[in-house]
Coordinates of C-alpha atoms in Angstrom, one line a residue:
Chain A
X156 CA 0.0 0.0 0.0
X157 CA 1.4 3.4 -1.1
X158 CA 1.9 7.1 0.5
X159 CA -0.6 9.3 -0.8
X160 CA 0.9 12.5 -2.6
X161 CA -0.5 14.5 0.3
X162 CA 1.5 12.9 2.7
X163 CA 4.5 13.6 1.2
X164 CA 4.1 17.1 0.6
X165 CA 3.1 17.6 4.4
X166 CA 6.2 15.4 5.3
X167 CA 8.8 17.2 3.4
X168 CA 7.4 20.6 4.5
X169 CA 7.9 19.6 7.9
X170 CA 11.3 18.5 7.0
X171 CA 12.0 21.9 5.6
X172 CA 10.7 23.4 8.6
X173 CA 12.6 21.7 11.0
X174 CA 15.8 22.4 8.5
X175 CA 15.3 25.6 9.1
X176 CA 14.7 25.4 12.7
X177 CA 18.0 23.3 13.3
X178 CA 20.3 26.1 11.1
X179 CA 18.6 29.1 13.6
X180 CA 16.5 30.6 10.9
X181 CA 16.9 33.5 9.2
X182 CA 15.8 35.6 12.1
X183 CA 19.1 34.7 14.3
X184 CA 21.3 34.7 11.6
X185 CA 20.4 38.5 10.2
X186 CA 22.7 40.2 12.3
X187 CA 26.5 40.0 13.7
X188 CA 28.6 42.4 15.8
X189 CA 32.2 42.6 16.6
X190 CA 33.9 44.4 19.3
X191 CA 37.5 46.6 18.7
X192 CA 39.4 47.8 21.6
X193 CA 41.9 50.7 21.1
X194 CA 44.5 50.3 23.5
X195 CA 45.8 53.7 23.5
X196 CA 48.4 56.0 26.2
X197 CA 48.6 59.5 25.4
X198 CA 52.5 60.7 25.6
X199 CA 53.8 63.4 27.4
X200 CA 54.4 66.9 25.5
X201 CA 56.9 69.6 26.6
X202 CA 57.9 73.2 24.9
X203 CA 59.3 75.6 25.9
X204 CA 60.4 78.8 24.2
X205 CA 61.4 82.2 24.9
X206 CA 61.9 85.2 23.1
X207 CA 62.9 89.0 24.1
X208 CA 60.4 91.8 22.0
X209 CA 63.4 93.7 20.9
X210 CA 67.1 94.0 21.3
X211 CA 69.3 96.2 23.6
X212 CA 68.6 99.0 21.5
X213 CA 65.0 98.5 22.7
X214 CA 65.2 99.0 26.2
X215 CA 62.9 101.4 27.4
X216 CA 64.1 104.1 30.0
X217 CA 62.1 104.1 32.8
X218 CA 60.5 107.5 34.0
X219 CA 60.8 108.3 37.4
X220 CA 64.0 105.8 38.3
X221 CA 65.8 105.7 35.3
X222 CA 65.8 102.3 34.6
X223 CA 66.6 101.0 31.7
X224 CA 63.6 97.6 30.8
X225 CA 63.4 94.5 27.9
X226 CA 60.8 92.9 28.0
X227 CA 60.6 89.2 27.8
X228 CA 58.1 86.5 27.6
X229 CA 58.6 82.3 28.1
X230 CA 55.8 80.3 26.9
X231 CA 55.3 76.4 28.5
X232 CA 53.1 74.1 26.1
X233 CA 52.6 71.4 28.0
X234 CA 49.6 68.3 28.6
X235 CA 51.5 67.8 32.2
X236 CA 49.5 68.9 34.7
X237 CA 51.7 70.3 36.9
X238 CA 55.4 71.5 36.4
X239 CA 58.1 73.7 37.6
X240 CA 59.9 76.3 35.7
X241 CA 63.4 76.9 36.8
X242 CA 65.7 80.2 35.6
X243 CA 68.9 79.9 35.4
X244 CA 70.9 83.0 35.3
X245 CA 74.2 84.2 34.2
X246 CA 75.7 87.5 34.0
X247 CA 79.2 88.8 33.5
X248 CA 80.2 92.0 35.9
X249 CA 80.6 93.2 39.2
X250 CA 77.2 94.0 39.9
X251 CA 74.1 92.9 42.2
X252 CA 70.8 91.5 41.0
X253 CA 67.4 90.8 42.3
X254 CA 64.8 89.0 40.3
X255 CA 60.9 89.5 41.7
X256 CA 59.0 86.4 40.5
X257 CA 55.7 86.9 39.4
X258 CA 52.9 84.5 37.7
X259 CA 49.7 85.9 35.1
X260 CA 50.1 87.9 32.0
X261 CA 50.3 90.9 32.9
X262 CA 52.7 91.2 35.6
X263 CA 56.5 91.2 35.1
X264 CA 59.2 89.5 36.2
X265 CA 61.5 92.2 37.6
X266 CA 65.5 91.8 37.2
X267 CA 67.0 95.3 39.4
X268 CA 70.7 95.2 39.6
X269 CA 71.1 97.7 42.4
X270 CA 68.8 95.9 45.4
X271 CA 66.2 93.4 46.2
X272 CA 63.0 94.8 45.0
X273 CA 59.5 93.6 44.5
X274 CA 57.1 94.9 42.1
X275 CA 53.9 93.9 41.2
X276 CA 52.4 92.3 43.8
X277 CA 50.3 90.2 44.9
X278 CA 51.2 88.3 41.8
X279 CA 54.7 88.1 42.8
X280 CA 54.8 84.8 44.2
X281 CA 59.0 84.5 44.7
X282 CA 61.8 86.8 44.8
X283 CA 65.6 85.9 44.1
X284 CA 68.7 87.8 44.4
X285 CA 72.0 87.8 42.7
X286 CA 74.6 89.6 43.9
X287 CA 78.8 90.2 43.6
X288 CA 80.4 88.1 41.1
X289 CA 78.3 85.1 41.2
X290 CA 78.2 83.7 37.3
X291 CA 75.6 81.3 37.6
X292 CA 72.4 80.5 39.8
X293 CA 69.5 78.7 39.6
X294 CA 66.0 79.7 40.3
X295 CA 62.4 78.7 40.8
X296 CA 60.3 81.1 39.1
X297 CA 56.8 79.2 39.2
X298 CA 55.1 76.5 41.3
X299 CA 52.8 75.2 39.1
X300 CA 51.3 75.0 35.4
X301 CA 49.1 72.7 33.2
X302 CA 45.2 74.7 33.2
X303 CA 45.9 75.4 29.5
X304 CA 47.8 74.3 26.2
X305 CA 49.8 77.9 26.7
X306 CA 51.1 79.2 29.4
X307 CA 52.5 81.9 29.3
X308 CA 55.2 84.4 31.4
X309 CA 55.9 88.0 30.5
X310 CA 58.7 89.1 32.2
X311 CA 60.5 92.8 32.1
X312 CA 64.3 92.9 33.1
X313 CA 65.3 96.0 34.5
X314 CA 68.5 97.5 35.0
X315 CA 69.6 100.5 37.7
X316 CA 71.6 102.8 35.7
X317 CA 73.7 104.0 38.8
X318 CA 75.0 100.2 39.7
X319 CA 75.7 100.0 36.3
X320 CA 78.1 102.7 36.3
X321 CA 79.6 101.7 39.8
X322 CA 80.0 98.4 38.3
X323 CA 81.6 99.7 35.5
X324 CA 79.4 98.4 32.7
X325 CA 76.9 95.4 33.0
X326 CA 78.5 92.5 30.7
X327 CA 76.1 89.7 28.6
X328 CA 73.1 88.2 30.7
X329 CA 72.1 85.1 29.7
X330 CA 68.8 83.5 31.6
X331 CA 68.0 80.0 30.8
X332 CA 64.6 78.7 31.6
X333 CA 63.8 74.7 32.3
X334 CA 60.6 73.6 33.1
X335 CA 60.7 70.4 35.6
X336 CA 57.7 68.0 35.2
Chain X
X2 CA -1.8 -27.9 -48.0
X3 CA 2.1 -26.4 -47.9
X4 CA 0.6 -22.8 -48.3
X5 CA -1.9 -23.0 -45.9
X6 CA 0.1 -24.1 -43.5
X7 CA 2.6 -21.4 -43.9
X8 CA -0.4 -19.1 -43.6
X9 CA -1.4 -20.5 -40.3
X10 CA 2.1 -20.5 -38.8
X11 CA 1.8 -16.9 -39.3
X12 CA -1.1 -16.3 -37.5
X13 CA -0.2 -18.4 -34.9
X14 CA 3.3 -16.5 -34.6
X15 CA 1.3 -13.3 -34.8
X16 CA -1.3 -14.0 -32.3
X17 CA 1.5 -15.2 -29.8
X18 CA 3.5 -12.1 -29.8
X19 CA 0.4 -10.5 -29.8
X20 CA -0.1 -12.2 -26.5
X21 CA 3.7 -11.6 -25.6
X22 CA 3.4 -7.8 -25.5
X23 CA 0.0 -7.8 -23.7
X24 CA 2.1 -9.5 -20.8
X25 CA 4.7 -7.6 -20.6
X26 CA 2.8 -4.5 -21.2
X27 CA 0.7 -5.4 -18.3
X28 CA 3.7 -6.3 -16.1
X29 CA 5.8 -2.5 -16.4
X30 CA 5.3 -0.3 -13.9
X31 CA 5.1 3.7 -13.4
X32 CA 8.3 4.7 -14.7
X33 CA 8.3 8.3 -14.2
X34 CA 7.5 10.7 -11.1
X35 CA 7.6 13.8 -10.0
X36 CA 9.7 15.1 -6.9
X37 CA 8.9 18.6 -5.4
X38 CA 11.7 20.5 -3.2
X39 CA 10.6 22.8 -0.9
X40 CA 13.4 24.8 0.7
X41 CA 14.4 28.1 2.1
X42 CA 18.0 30.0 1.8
X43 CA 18.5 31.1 5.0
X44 CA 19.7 34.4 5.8
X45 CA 23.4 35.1 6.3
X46 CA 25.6 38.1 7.6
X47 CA 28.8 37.6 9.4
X48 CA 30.9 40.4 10.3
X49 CA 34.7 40.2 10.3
X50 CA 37.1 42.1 12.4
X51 CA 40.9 41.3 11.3
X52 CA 42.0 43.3 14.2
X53 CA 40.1 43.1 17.9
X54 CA 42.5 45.1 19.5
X55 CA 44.4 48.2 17.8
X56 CA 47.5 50.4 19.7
X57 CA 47.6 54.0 18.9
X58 CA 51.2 54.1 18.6
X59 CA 51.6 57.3 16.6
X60 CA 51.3 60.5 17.7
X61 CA 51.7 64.2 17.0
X62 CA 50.9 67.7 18.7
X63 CA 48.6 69.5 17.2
X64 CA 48.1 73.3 17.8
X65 CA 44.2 73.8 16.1
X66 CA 43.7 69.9 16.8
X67 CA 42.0 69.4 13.4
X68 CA 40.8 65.9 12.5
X69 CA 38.4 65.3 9.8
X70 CA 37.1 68.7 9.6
X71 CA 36.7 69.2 13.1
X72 CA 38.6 71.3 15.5
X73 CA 39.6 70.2 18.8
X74 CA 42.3 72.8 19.9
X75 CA 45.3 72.4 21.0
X76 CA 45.6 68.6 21.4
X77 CA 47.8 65.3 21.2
X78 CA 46.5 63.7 18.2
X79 CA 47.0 59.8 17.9
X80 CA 46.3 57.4 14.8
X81 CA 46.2 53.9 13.5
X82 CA 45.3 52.7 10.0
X83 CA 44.2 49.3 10.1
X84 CA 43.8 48.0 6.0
X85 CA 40.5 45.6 5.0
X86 CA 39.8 45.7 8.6
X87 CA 36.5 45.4 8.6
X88 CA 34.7 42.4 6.0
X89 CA 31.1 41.6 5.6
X90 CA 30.2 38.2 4.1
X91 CA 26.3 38.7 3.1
X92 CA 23.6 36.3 1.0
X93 CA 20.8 39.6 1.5
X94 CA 20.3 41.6 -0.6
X95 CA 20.6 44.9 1.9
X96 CA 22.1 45.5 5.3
X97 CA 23.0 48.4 7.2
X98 CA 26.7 49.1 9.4
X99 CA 26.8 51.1 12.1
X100 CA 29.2 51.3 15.3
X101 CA 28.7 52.7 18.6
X102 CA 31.6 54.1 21.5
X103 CA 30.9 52.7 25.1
X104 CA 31.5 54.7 27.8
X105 CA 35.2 54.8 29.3
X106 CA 37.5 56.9 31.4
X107 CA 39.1 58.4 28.1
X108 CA 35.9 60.1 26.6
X109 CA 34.8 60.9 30.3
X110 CA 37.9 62.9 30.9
X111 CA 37.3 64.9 27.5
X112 CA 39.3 62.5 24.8
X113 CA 37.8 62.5 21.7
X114 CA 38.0 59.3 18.9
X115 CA 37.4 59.8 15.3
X116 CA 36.6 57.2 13.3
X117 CA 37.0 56.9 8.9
X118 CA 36.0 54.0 7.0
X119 CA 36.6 53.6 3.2
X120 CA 36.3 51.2 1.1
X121 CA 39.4 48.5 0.7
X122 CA 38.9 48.0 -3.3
X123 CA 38.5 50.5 -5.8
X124 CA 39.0 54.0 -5.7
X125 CA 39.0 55.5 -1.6
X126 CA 35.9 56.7 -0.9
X127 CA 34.9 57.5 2.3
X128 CA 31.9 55.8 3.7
X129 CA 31.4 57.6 7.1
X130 CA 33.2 59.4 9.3
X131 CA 32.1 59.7 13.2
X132 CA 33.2 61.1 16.4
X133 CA 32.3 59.8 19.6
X134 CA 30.9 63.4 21.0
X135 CA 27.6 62.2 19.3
X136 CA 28.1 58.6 19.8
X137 CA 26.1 58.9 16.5
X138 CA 25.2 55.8 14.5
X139 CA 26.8 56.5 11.0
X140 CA 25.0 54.2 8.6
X141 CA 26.8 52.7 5.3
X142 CA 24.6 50.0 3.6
X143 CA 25.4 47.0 1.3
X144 CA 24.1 44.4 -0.4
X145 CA 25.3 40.3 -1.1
X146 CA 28.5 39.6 -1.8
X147 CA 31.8 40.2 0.2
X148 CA 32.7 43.8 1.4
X149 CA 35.9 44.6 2.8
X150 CA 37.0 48.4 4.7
X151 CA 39.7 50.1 5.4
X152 CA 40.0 51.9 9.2
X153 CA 41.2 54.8 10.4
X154 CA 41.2 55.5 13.8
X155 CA 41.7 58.6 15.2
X156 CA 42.2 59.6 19.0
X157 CA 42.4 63.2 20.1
X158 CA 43.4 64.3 23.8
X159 CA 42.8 67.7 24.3
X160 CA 45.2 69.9 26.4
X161 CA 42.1 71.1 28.4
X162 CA 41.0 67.9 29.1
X163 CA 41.5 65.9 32.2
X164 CA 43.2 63.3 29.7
X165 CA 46.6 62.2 31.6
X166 CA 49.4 61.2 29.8
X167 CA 50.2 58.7 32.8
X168 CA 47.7 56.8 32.5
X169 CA 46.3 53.8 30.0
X170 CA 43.1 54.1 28.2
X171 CA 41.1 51.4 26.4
X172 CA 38.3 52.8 24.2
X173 CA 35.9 49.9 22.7
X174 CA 34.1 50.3 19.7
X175 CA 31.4 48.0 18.7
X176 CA 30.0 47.6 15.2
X177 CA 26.6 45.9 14.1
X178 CA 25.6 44.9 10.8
X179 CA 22.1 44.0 10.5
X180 CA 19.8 43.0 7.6
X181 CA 17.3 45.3 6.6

């Protein structure tokens, strides 16, 4: 006795079906994902630069005490957070310095051959001296750094005329500026 | 008498394989049937990833932080260019690509990632480009066949961001193809 033509049908439709169910159907099989991790460590980025708006021909005579000013600027570009900038200064002549550390834009760092002086406070936030025949000392000018890309430190150097001319003549000043992470 | 007997062997011969074919005509079977397949294709998309885990290993300052047409400012920029990183294999005929950024200590200190995909074969063509300020779902749609792209990954840390340059980041990026 045969399998009616009905049968079949109905039996291989339910073979497709359960094909179908075994290979997870086209529902499960309609969409993929893939994970990539970027493994990634950001390096550490120092500059800095300095730069004096003019030459000795530029300095500015000062009303009122006579000294003679160049201005200066340092600029730290930096993704440190914090850092320490050191001045290291050198200076050919018998003659006295005192450098009045400030912070900001706007007010100077003071260099005053003839006494310890500070200018511009409350910004100032440290003041060195330099005196005799000392060549070479190192500073700290500021604490701390790192709330922007720039930072930047405009400083004025000024010179007393009259320890200049007890001094005989004030020789080559070199300052050289480090910034400590 | 010789005739008719030839005639009559004739007939005889005749009506016996007459009889012959009648017997084996009624002994053959159905010879020939019909058999009906039924099936489905089922539906197929597998996504690829030559590359699960890519090091940013190149890097450069940046003072406008541009990447893709979009500033960042002043900013470490990082990159990686991973080549037919991505590959769909695909029986539909349309499905859809899109990736998403999770949430990590790098984009929650301000860090920024970029992300271009082109086209391996042919000419470059860029099929989307997203950043992870949006965490938009940039599209690019395809059909059957085998598609293969090219990544580039882009990382930006920002000098105003919290990002620190002591520290190790992992950014995950996860991308979904789906059939439409």
């Amino acid at each position: 006795m045969g399998v009616s033509t009905g049968t079949r049908r109905i039996a291989a439709l339910l073979a497709g079906f359960l094909a179908l169910f075994a290979c997870g159907g086209p529902t499960a099989a309609a969409a993929d994902f893939a994970v990539v991790t970027l493994q990634l460590r950001v390096p550490l980025y120092l500059d800095v630069s300095a730069a004096i708006d003019g030459t000795a021909e530029d300095f500015e005579r000062e009303e009122g005490s006579g000294a003679h000013v160049v201005r200066s600027y340092v600029t730290i570009t930096t993704n440190q957070g914090d850092w320490l900038l050191v001045a290291s200064v050198e200076g050919w002549g018998n003659w006295a310095l005192a450098v009045p550390l400030v912070s900001g834009e706007d007010v100077a760092v003071e260099i005053d051959v003839a006494e310890h002086k500070l200018q511009g406070s409350p910004s100032v936030v440290q003041s060195i001296a330099w005196r005799g025949n000392e060549l070479r000392r190192a500073y700290t000018l500021v604490e701390r750094g790192g709330a922007g890309p720039f930072q930047q430190l405009r400083l004025a150097y000024r010179f007393h005329p009259g320890l200049l001319q007890a001094s005989g003549g004030l020789g080559p000043l070199r300052v050289v500026y480090t910034v400590v992470l | 008498m010789g005739r008719f007997f030839y005639v009559r062997v004739v007939l005889v011969a005749a009506l016996l394989s007459l009889a012959l074919s009648g017997v084996v005509w009624a002994q053959s079977p159905e010879s020939s049937g019909t058999v009906n397949l039924t099936f489905s294709v089922p539906a197929h998309i597998e996504l690829i990833v030559k590359d699960e885990t890519v090091s940013i290993s190149s890097w450069e300052f940046s003072g406008d932080g541009r990447v893709e047409g979009e500033s960042f400012g002043a900013s470490m920029i990082g990159s990686a260019e991973v080549s037919q990183h991505l590959t769909v294999h695909s029986n539909v005929p349309a499905w859809s690509l899109s990736q998403a950024f999770d949430t990590n200590a790098f984009l929650s200190a301000g860090g920024h990632v970029v992300i271009k995909l082109t086209h391996s074969l042919g000419a470059p063509s860029v099929v989307f480009s997203s950043t992870s300020d949006s965490n938009s779902y940039a599209v690019e749609t395809g059909g059957s066949g085998t598609s293969t792209f090219d990544v580039v990954y882009y990382v930006v840390a920002p000098f105003s961001s919290d990002v620190n340059p002591q520290n190790s980041y992992n950014v995950q990026v996860t991308y979904t193809i789906t059939a439409l």
